[in-house]
Short mmCIF file of C-alpha atoms in Angstrom, two decimals:
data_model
loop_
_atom_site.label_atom_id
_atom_site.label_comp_id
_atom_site.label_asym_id
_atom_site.label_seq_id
_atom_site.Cartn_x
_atom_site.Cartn_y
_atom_site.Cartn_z
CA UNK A 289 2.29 0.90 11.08
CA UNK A 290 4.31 3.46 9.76
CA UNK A 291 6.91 1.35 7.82
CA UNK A 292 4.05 -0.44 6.23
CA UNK A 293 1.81 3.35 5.13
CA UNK A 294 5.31 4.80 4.01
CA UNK A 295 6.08 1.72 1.69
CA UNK A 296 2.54 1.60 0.26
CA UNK A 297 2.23 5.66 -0.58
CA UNK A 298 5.75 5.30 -1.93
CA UNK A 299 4.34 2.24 -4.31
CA UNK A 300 1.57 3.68 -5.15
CA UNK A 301 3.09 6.90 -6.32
CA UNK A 302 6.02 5.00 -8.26
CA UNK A 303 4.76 2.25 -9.96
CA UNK A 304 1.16 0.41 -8.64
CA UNK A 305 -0.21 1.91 -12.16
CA UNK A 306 -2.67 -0.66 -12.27
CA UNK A 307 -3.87 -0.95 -8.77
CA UNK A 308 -4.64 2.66 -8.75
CA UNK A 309 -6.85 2.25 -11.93
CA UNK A 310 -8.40 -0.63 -10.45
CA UNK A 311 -9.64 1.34 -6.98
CA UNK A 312 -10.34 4.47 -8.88
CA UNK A 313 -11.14 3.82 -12.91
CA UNK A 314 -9.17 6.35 -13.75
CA UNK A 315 -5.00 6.56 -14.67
CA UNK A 316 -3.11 9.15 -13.03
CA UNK A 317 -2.10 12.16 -14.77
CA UNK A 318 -0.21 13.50 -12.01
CA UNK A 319 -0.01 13.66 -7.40
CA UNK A 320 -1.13 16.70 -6.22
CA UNK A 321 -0.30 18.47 -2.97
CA UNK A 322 -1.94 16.88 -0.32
CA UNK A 323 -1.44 19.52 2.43
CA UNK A 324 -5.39 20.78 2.51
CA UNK A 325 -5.36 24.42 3.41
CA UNK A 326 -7.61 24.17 6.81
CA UNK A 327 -6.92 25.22 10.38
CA UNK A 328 -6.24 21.82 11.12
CA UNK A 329 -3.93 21.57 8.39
CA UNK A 330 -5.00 17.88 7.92
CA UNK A 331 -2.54 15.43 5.74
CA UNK A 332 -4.36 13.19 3.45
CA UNK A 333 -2.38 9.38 2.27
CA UNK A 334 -3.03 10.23 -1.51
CA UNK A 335 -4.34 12.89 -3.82
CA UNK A 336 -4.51 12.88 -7.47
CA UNK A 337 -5.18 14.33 -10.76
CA UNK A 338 -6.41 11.35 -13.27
CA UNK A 339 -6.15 11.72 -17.15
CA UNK A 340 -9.79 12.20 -17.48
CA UNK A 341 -9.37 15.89 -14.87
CA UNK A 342 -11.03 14.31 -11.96
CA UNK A 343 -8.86 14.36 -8.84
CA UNK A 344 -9.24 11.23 -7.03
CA UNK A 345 -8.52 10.83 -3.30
CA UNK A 346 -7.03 7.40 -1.75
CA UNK A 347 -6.34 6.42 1.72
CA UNK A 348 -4.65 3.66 3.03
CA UNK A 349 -6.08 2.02 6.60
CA UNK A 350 -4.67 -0.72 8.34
CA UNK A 351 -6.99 -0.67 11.15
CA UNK A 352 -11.02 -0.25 12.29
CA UNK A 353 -11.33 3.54 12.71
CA UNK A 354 -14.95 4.52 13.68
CA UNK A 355 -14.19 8.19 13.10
CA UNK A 356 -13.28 7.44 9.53
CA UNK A 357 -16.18 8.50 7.58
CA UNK A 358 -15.99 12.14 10.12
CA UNK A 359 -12.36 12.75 8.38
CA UNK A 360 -13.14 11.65 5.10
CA UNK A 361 -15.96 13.68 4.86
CA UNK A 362 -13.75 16.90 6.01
CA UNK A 363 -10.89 15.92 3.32
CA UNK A 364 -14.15 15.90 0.90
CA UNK A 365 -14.68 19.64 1.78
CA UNK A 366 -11.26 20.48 2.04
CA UNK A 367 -10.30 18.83 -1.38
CA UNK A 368 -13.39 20.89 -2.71
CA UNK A 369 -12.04 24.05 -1.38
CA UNK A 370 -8.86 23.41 -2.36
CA UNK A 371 -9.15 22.79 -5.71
CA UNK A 372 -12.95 23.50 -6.64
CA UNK A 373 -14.18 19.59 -7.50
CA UNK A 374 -15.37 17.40 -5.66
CA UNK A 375 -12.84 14.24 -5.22
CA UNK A 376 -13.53 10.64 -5.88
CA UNK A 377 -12.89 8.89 -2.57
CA UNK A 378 -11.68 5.61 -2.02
CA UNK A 379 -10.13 3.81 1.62
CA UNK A 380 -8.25 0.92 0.96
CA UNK A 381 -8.06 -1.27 3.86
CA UNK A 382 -4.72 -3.31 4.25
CA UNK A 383 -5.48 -4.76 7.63
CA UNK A 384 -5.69 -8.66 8.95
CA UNK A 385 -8.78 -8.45 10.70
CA UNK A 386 -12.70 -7.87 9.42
CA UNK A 387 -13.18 -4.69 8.85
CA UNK A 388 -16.30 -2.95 10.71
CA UNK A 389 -15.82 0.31 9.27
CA UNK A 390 -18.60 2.47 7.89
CA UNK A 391 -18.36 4.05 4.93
CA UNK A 392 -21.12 6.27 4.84
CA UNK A 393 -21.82 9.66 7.17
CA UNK A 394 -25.64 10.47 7.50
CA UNK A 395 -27.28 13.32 9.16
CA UNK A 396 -30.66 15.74 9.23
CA UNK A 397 -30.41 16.96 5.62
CA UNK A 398 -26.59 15.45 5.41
CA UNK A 399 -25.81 12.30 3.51
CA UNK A 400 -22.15 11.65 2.25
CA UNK A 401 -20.53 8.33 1.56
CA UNK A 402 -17.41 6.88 -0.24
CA UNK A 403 -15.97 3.47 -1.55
CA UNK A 404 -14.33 1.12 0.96
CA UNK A 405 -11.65 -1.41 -0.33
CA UNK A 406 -9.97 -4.54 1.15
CA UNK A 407 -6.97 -4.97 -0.33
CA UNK A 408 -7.54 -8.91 0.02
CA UNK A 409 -10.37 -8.89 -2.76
CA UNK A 410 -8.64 -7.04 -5.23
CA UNK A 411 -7.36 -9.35 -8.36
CA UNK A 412 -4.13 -10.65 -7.25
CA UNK A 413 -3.72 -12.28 -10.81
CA UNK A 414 -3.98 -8.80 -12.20
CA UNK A 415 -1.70 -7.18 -9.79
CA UNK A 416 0.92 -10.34 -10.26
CA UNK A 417 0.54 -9.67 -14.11
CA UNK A 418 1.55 -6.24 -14.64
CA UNK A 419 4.68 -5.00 -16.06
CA UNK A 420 5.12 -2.48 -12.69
CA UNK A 421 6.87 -4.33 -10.54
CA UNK A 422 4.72 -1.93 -7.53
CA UNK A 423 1.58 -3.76 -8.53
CA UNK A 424 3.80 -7.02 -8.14
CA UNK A 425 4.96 -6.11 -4.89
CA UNK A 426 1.37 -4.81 -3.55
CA UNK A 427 -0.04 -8.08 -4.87
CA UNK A 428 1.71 -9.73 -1.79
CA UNK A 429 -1.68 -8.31 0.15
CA UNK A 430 -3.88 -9.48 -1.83
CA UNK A 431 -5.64 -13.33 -1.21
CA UNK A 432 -3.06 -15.09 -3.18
CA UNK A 433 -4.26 -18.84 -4.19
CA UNK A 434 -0.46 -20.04 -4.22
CA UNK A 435 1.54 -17.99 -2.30
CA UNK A 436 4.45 -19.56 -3.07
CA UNK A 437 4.40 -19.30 -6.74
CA UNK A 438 3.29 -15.88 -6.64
CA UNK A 439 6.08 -14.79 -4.30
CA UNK A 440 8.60 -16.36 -6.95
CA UNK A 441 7.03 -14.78 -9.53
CA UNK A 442 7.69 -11.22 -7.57
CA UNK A 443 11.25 -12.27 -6.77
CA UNK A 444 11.96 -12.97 -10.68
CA UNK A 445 10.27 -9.47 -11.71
CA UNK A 446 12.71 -7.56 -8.65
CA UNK A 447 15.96 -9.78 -10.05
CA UNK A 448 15.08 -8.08 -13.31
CA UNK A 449 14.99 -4.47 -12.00
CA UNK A 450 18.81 -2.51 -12.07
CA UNK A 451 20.59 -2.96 -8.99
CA UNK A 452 19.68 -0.05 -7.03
CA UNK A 453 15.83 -0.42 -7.67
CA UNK A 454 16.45 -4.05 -7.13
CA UNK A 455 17.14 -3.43 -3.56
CA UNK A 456 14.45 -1.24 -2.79
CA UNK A 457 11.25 -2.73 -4.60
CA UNK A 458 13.03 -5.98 -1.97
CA UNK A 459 13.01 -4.07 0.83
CA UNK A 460 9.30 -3.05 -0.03
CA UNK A 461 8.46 -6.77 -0.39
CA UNK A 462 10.37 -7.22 3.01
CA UNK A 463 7.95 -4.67 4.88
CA UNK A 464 4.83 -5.61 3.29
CA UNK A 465 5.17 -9.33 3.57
CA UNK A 466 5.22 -9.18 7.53
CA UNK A 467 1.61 -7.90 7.65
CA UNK A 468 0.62 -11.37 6.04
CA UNK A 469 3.30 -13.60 8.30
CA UNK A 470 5.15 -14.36 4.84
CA UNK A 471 8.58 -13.56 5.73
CA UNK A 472 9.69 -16.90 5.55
CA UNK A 473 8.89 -18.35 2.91
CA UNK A 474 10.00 -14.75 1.34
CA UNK A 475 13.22 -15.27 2.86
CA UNK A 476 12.99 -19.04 1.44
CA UNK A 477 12.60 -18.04 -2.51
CA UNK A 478 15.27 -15.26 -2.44
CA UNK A 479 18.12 -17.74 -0.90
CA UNK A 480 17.45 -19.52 -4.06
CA UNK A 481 17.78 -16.35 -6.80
CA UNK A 482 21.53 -16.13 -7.04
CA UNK A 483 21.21 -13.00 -8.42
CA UNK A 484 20.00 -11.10 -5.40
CA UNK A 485 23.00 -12.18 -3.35
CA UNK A 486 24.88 -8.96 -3.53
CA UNK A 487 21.49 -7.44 -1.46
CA UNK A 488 21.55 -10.76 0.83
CA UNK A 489 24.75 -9.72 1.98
CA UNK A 490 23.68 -6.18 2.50
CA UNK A 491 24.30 -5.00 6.20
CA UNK A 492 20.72 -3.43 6.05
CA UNK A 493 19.01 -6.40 4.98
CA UNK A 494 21.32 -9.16 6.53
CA UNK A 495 19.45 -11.49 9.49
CA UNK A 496 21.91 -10.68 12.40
CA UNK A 497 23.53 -14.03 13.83
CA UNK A 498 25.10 -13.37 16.81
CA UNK A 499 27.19 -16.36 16.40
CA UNK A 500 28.73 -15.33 13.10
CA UNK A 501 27.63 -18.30 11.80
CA UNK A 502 25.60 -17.45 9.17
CA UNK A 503 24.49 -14.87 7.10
CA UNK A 504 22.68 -13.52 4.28
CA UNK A 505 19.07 -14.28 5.33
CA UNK A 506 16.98 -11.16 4.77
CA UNK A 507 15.98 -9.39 8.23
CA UNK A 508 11.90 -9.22 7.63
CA UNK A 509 9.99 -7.38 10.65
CA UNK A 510 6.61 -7.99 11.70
CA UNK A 511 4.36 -5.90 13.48
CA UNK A 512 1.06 -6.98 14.55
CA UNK A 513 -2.07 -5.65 13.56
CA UNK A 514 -4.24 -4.03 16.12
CA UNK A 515 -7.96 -3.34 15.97
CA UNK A 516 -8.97 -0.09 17.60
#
């Protein structure tokens, strides 16, 4: 799951302007460090400063994790420590499956919660909409009602980027598509925009025929999700 945490952090951080204000009501004033200062030196996903002064927390999940709420509730503390406020927490699952998570920690004297997101019920129109061509590329998680038209719509906001952030908001699409078994009909729409032939014909993003017989078609990777 690595490819597909690194490619969402980097999104998030770039350009997913809106998504962020949708999961946390706030716009982003600027990332802080998210190396918490703790004997277990813990690494959160996302940490941020919003416009308003708050700092807002967001982590990414892409499977059930019953020790969840346990960490999040030590980032809480840490972020608190850290920084002297109390964070605004927020997991946003990107998994296949149901989630079963809980998002809530209770004890003797002890209560602590925090919001829990699936990606999937987040406005894909909104996402789709935006003039960050992150959100566009995120929106491929979301539950989109015509997947085809929405994944031409992405295409013709990437075609528009310059050519080096052309190739990498694609190979973002590339990654995230595989964790909703889109690759192909990815791989259909961008064999018909002529202007993203130069990256078709990239050695990194080329499908490998062994039989030199054609090439051109993106190389999209899927990993399974797993449920722990």
């Amino acid at each position: 799951m690595q490819d597909y945490d690194v490619t969402l952090k980097t999104l998030l951080r770039g350009s997913a302007e809106k998504l962020f204000e949708d999961l946390t009501g706030a716009v982003v004033a600027k990332w802080l460090d998210i190396e918490l200062p703790k004997v277990q030196n813990p690494r959160m996903d996302l940490l941020a400063e919003t416009a308003d002064g708050a700092i807002a927390q967001l982590a990414l999940q892409s499977s059930n994790d019953s020790e969840m709420p346990l960490r999040m509730a030590e980032y809480y503390l840490g972020v608190y420590r850290q920084f002297k406020r109390f964070p605004q927490q927020t997991v946003l699952y990107v998994g296949e499956a149901a989630r079963r998570m809980l998002s809530q920690l209770e004890g003797p004297r002890f209560s602590f919660s925090y919001e829990l997101v699936d990606i999937r019920d987040l406005d894909s129109e909104r996402l789709l909409n935006s003039q960050h061509v992150g959100d566009n590329v995120i929106a491929i998680l979301t539950r989109l009602g015509d997947q085809r038209r929405a994944i031409h719509k992405i295409i013709g906001n990437i075609a528009s980027l310059e050519a080096s952030e052309r190739e990498t908001a694609l190979k973002q699409l590339m990654i995230l598509s595989g964790l909703r078994g889109l690759e192909e009909v990815l791989e259909e729409a961008i064999r018909k925009m002529p202007i993203l032939n130069d990256i078709r014909d990239n050695k990194v993003l080329g499908r490998d025929d062994k039989s030199g017989a054609r090439r051109g078609a993106p190389q999209l990777r899927r990993r399974p999700i797993r449920e722990s």
